[in-house]
CSV table of C-alpha atoms and ligand atoms in Angstrom, one decimal:
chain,number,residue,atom,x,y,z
R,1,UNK,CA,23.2,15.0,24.6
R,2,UNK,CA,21.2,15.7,28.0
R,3,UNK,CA,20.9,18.8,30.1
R,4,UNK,CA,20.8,18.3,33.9
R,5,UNK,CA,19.6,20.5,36.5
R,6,UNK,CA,21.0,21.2,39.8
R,7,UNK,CA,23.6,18.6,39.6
R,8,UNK,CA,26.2,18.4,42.3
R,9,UNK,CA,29.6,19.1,41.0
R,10,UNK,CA,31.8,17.2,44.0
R,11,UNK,CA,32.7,14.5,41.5
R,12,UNK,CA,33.8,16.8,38.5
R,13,UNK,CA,36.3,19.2,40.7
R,14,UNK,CA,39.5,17.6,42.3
R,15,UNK,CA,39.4,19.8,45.2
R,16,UNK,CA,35.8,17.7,45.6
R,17,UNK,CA,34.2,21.1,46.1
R,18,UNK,CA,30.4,20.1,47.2
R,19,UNK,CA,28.5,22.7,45.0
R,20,UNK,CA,25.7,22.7,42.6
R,21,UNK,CA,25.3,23.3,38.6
R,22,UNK,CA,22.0,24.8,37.3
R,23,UNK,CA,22.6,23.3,34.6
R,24,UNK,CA,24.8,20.4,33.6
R,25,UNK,CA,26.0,18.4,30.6
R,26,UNK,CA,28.8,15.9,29.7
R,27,UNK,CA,29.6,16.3,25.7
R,28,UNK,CA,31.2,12.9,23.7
R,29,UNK,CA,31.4,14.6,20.4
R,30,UNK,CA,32.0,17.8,18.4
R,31,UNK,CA,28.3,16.9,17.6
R,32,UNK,CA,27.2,17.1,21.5
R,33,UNK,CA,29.2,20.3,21.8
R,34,UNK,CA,27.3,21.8,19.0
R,35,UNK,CA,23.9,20.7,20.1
R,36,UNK,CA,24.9,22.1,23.5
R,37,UNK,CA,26.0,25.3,21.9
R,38,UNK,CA,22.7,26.0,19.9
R,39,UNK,CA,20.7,25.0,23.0
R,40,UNK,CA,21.7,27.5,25.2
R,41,UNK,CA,18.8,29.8,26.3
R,42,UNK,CA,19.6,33.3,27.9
R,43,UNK,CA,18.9,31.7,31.4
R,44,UNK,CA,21.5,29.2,31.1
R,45,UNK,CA,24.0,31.1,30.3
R,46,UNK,CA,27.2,31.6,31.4
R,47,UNK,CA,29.0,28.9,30.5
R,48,UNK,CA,32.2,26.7,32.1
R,49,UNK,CA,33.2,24.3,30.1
R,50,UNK,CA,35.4,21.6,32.6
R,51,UNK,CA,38.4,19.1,31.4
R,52,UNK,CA,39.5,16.9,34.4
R,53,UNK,CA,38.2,19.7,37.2
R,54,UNK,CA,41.7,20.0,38.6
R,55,UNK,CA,41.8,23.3,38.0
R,56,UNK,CA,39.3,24.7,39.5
R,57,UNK,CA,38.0,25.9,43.0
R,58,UNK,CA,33.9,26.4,43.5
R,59,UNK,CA,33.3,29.0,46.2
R,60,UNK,CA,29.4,28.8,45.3
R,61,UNK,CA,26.7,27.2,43.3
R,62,UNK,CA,27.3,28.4,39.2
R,63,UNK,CA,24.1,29.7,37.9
R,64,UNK,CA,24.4,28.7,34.4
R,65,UNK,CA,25.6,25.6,32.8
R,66,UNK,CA,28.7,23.4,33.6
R,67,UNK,CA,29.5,21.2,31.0
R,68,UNK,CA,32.5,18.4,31.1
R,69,UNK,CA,34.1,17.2,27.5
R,70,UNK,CA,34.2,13.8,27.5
R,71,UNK,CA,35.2,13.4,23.7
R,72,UNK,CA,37.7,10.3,23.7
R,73,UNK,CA,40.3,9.1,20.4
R,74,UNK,CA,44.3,8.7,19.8
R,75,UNK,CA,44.7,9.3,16.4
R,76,UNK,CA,48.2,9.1,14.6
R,77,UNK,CA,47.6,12.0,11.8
R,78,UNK,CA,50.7,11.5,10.0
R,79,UNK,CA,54.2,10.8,10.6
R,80,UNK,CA,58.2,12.0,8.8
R,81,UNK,CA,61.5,11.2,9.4
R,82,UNK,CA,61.9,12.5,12.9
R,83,UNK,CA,58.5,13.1,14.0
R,84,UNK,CA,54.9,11.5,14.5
R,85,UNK,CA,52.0,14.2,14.4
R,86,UNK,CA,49.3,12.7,17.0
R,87,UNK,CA,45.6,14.2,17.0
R,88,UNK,CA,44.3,13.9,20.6
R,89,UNK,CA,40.5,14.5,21.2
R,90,UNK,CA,40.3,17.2,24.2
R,91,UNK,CA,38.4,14.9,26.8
R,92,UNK,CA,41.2,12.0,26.8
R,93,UNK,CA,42.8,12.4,30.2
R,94,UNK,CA,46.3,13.8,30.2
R,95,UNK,CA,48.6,11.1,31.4
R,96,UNK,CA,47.1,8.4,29.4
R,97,UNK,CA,48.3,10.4,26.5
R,98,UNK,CA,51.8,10.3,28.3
R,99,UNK,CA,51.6,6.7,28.4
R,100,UNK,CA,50.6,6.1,25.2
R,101,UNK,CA,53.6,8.4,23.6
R,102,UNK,CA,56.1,6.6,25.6
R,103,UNK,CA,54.6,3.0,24.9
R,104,UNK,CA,55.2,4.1,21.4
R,105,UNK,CA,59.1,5.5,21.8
R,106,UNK,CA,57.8,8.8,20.8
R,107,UNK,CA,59.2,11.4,23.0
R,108,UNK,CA,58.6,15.2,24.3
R,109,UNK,CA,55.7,14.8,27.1
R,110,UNK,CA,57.6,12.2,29.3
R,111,UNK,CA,58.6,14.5,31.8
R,112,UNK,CA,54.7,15.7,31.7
R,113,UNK,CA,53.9,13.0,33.6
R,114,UNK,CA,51.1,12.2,35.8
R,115,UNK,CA,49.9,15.8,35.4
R,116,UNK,CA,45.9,15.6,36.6
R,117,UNK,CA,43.5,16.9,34.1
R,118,UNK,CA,42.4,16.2,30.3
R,119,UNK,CA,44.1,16.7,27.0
R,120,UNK,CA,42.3,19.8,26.3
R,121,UNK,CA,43.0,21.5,29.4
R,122,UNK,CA,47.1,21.1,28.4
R,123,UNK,CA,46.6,24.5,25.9
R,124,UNK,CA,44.4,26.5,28.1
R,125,UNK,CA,47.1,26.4,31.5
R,126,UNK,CA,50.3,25.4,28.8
R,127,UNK,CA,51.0,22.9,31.7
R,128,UNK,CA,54.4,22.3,32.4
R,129,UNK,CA,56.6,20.5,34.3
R,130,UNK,CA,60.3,19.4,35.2
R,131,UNK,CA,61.8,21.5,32.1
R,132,UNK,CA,59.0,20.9,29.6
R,133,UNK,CA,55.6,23.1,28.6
R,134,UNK,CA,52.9,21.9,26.7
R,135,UNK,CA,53.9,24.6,23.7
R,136,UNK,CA,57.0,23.1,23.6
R,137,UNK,CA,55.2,19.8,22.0
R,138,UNK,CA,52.0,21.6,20.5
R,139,UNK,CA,51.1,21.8,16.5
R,140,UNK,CA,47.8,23.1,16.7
R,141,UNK,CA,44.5,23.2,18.4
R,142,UNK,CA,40.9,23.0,16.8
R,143,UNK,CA,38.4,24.8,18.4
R,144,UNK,CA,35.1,26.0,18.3
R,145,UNK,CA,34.1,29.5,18.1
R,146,UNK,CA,31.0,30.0,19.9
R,147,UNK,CA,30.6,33.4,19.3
R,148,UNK,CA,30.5,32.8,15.2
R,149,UNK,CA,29.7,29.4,15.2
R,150,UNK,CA,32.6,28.7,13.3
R,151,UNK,CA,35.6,26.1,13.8
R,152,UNK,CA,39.0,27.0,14.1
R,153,UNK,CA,42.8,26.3,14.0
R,154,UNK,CA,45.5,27.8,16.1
R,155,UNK,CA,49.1,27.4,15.9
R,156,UNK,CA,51.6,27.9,18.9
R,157,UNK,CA,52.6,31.2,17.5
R,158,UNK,CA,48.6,32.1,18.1
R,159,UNK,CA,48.1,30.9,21.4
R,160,UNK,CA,49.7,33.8,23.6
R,161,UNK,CA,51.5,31.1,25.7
R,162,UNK,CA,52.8,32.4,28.6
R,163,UNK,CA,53.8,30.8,32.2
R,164,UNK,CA,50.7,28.5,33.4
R,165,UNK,CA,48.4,30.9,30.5
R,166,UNK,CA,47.4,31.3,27.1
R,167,UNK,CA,44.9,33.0,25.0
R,168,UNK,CA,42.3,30.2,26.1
R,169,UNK,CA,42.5,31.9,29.9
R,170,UNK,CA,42.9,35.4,29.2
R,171,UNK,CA,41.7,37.2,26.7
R,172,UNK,CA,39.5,34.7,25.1
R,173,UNK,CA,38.1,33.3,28.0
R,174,UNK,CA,35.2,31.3,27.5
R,175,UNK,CA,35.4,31.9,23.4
R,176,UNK,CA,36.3,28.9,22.5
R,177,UNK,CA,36.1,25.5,23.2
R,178,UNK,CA,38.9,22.9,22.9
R,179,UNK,CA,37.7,19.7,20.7
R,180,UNK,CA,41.3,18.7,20.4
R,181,UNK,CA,44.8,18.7,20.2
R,182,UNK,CA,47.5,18.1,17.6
R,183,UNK,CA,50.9,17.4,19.4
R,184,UNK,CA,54.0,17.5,17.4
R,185,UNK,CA,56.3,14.2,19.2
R,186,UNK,CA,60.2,13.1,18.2
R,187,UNK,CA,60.9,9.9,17.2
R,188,UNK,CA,64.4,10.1,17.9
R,189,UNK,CA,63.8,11.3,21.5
R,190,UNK,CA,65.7,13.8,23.2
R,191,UNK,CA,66.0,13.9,27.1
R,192,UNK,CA,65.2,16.6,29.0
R,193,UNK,CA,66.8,15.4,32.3
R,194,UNK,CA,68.4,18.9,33.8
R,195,UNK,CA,65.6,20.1,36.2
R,196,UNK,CA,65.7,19.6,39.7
R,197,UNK,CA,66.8,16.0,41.3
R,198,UNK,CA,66.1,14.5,37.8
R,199,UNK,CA,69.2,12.9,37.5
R,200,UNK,CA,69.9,12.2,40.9
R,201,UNK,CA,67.3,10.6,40.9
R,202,UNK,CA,68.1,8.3,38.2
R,203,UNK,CA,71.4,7.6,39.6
R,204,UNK,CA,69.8,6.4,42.8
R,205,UNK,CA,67.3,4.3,41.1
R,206,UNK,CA,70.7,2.4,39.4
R,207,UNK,CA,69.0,3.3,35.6
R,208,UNK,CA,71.9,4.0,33.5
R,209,UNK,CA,70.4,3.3,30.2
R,210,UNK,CA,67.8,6.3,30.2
R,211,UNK,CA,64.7,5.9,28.1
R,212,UNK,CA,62.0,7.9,27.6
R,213,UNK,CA,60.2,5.8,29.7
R,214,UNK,CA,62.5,5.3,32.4
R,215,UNK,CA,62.1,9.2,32.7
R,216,UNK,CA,57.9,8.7,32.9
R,217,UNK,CA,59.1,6.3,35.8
R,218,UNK,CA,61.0,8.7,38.0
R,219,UNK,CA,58.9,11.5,37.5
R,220,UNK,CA,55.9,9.5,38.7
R,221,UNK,CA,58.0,8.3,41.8
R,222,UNK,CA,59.1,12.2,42.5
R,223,UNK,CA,55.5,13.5,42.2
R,224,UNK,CA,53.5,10.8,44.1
R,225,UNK,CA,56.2,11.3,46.7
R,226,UNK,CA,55.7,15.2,46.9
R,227,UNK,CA,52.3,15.4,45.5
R,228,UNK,CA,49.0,14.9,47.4
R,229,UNK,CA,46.8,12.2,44.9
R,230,UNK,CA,43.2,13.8,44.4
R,231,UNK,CA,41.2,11.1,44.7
R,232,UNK,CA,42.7,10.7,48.0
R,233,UNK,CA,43.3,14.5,49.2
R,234,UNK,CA,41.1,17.4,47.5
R,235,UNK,CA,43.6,19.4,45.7
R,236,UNK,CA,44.4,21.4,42.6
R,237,UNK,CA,47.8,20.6,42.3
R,238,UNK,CA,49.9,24.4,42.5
R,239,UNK,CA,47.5,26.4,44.3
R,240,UNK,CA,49.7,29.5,43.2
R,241,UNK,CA,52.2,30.3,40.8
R,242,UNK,CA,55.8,30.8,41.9
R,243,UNK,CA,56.5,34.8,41.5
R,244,UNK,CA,58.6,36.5,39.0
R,245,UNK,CA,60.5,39.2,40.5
R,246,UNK,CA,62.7,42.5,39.4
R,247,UNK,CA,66.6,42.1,39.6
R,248,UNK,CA,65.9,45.5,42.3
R,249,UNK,CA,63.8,42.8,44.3
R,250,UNK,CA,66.3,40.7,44.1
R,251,UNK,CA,68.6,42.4,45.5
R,252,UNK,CA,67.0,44.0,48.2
R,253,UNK,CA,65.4,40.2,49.0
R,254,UNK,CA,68.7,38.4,48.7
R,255,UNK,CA,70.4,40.8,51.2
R,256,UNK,CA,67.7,40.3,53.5
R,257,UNK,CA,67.7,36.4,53.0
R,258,UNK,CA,71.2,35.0,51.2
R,259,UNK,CA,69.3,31.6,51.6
R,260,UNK,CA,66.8,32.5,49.3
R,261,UNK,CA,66.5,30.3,46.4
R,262,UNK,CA,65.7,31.7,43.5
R,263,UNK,CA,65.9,29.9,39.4
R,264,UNK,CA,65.9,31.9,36.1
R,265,UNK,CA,62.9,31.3,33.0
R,266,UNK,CA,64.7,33.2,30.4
R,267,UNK,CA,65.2,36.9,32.0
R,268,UNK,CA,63.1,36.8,34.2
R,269,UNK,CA,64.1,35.9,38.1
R,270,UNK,CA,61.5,33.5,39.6
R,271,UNK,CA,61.1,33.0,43.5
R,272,UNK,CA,59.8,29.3,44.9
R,273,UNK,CA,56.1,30.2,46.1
R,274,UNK,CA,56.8,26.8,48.5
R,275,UNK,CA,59.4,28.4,49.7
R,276,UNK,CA,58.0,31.7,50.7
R,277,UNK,CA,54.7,30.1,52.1
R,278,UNK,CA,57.4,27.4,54.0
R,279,UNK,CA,58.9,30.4,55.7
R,280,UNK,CA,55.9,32.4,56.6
R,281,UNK,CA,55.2,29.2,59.2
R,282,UNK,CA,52.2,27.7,56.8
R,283,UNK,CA,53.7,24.4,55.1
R,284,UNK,CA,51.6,21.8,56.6
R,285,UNK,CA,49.5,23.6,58.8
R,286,UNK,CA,45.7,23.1,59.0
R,287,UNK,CA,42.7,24.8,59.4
R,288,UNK,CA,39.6,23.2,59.3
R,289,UNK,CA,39.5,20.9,56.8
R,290,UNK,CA,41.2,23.2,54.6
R,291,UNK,CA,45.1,22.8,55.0
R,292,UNK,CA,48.6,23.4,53.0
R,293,UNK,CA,50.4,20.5,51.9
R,294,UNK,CA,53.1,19.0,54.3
R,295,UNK,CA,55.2,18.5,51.4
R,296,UNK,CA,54.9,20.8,48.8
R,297,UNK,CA,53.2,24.1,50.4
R,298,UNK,CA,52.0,25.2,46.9
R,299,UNK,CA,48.9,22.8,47.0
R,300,UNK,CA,46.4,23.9,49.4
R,301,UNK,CA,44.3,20.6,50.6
R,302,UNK,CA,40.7,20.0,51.3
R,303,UNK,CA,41.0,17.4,53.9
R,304,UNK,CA,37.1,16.3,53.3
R,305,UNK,CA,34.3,18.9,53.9
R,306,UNK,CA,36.0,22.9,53.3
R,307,UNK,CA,34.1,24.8,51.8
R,308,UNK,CA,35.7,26.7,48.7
R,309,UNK,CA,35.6,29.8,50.8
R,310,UNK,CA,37.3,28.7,53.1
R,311,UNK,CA,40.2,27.3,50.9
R,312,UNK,CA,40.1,31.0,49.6
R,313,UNK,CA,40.3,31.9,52.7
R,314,UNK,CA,43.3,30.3,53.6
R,315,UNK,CA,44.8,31.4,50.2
R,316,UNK,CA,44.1,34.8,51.1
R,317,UNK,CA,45.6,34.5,54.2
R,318,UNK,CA,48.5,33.1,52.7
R,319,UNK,CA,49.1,35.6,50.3
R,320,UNK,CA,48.5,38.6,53.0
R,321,UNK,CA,51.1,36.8,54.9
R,322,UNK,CA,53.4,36.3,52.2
R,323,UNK,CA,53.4,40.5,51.3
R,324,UNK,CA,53.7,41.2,54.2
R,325,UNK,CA,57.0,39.6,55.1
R,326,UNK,CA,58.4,39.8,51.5
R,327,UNK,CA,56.7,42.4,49.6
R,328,UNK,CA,56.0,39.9,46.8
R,329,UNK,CA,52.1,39.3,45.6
R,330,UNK,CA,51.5,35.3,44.8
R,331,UNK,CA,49.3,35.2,42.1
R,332,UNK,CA,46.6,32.1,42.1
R,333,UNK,CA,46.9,29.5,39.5
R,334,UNK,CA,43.7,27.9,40.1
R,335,UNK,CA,40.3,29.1,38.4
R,336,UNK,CA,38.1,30.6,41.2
R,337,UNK,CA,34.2,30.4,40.4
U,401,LIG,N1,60.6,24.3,48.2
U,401,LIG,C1,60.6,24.7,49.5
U,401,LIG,N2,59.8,24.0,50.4
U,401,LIG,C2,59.1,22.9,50.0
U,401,LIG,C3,59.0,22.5,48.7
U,401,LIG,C4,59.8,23.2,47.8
U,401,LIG,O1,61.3,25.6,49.8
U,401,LIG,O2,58.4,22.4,50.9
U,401,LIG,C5,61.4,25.0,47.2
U,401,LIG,C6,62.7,24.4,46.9
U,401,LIG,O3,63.7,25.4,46.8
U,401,LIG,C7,62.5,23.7,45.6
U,401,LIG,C8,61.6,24.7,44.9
U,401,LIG,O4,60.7,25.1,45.9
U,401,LIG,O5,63.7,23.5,44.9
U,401,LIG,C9,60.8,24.1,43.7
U,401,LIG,O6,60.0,23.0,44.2
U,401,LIG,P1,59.5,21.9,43.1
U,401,LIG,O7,60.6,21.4,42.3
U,401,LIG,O8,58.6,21.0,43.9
U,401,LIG,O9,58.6,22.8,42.1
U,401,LIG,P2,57.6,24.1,42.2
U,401,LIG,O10,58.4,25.2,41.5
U,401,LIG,O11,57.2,24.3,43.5
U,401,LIG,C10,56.6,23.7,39.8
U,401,LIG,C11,55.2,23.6,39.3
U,401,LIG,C12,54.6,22.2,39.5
U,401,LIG,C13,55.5,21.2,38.8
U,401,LIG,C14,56.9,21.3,39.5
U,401,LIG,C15,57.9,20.4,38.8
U,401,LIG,C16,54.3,25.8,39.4
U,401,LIG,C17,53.3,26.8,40.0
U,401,LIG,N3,54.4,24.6,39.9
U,401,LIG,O12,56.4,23.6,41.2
U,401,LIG,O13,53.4,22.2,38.8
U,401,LIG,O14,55.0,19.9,38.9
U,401,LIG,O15,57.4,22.7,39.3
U,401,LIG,O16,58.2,20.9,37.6
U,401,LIG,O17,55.0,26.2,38.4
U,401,LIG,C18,51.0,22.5,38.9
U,401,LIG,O18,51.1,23.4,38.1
U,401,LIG,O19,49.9,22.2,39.4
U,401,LIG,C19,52.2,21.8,39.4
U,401,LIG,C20,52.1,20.9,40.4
């Protein structure tokens, strides 16, 4: 294990951010992280430990020590009747995990797709998409404590999973770090095909024998079609999270806009955040080199040299603007440092 200094971070953040780490590591092992753990000097301290980067927006140098898991390994822990228990070390990156589960029929990430990012990174945002969240496929997660030193175990129920959150953001931030990841996957696959165009999709592709993997398929056609690819466009995926509102919101916005198209998570009443940035005039629009996306207006682009200020900027912009015509506060899904 090696500690850099003033390393530039451009290649480690999907938004390629040009800023610089004070210190900087890549860790292979549980060994590396715990070598990295007892080297830390006061001066190198605080710590952000980065997964794929596509998270994250750098609005200035960090003055302590970035260090990316790189820990790799697939490892089928044990397997039942219905289910295959998979232990999946918290630097393999996120889709090839996908793949991997669907090569082998085992189902329950498929329509987690093509999601940017690492393995370990799935617990800490409980990344979800078209119907699915990570909880909804996690056994446990093994961590290391680095206040006490100590490794650790946490089951869903311990996670504080909420929408795009958990423990690992919140409360805990920066506690622990995520060696890796036990997902839970059916063997007799169920299909989760009722969100959005899913099926429609499906139909017009002429699949009428739906697999799990005809389901990775689609879902990789919908997102590279709405979806900006980072290593073309600097992005972080949804910039923002799409706001839950009150049913006395609802009703005053829904009067105000009957076209307003709202979807229901359990009780709560949730708003598209594209759609509120579409009609305060910002989807596509560019600034700089720090733009909206022309298709989905949640992703915020840097089209080559923005600064992270100024894609803050923008965001701030865009949630002033989005207040002030609605009276709803976007909150930012992205990790600003
Ligand atoms: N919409 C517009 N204008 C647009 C695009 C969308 O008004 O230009 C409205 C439409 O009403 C559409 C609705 O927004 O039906 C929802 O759009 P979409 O299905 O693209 O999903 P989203 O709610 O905007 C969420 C996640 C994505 C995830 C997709 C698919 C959040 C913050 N984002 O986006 O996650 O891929 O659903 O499940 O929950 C991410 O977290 O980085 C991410 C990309």
């Amino acid at each position: 294990m090696q500690v850099l200094e003033n390393i530039s971070l451009k290649p480690y953040n999907t938004f390629g951010i040009d800023v610089k780490a004070r210190y900087f590591a890549e860790l292979y092992s549980d060994n590396d992280i715990a070598e990295f753990y007892s080297s830390l000097t006061p001066e190198r301290i605080p710590v952000l430990i980065l997964g794929g980067g596509s998270n994250v927006l750098f609005t200035k140098d960090f003055e302590g020590s970035v260090a990316c898991i790189r820990s790799k390994g697939i490892v089928k822990l044990m397997d039942d009747e219905q289910h295959v228990y998979l232990k999946i070390a918290a630097g393999e990156v996120w889709d090839d995990v996908v793949k991997y589960a669907v090569e082998h029929g085992w189902g329950g990430i498929e329509n987690l797709s093509m999601i940017p990012g690492s393995a370990g990174a799935g617990p800490v945002q409980n990344i979800g998409a078209y119907g699915v969240e990570f909880k909804d496929v996690l056994y446990s997660v093994e961590v290391a404590d680095v206040i006490s030193r100590h490794y650790r175990s946490f089951r869903p129920a311990d996670c504080e999973f909420g929408y795009r959150g958990s423990i690992f953001k919140t409360r805990e931030k920066n506690r622990f770090v995520i060696n890796s990841i036990c997902l839970k996957l059916d063997k007799q696959p169920v299909l989760k095909l009722d969100y959005g165009d899913i099926r429609k999709e499906l139909v017009n592709a002429g699949i009428r024998d739906v697999t799990i993997s005809s389901v990775r398929d689609i879902i990789i056609k919908i997102r590279s079609r709405k979806l900006p690819d980072p290593a073309i466009m600097g992005n972080a995926g949804s910039f923002f999270m799409n706001p839950v509102i009150s049913a006395d919101e609802y009703d005053r916005l829904i009067t105000a806009y009957p076209l307003m198209p709202t979807f229901r998570s359990g009780e709560a009443i949730k708003v598209p955040g594209a759609w509120l940035i579409e009609q305060c005039g910002f989807k596509g629009k560019r600034f700089g080199d720090a733009g909206v996306h022309e298709h989905q207006p949640l992703v915020l682009i840097n089209y080559g040299n923005a600064t992270g200020e100024e894609i803050l900027a923008l965001a701030e912009k865009i949630i002033k603007s989005v207040k002030k015509k609605f009276g709803i506060t976007l909150g930012k899904e992205v990790n600003i440092f």
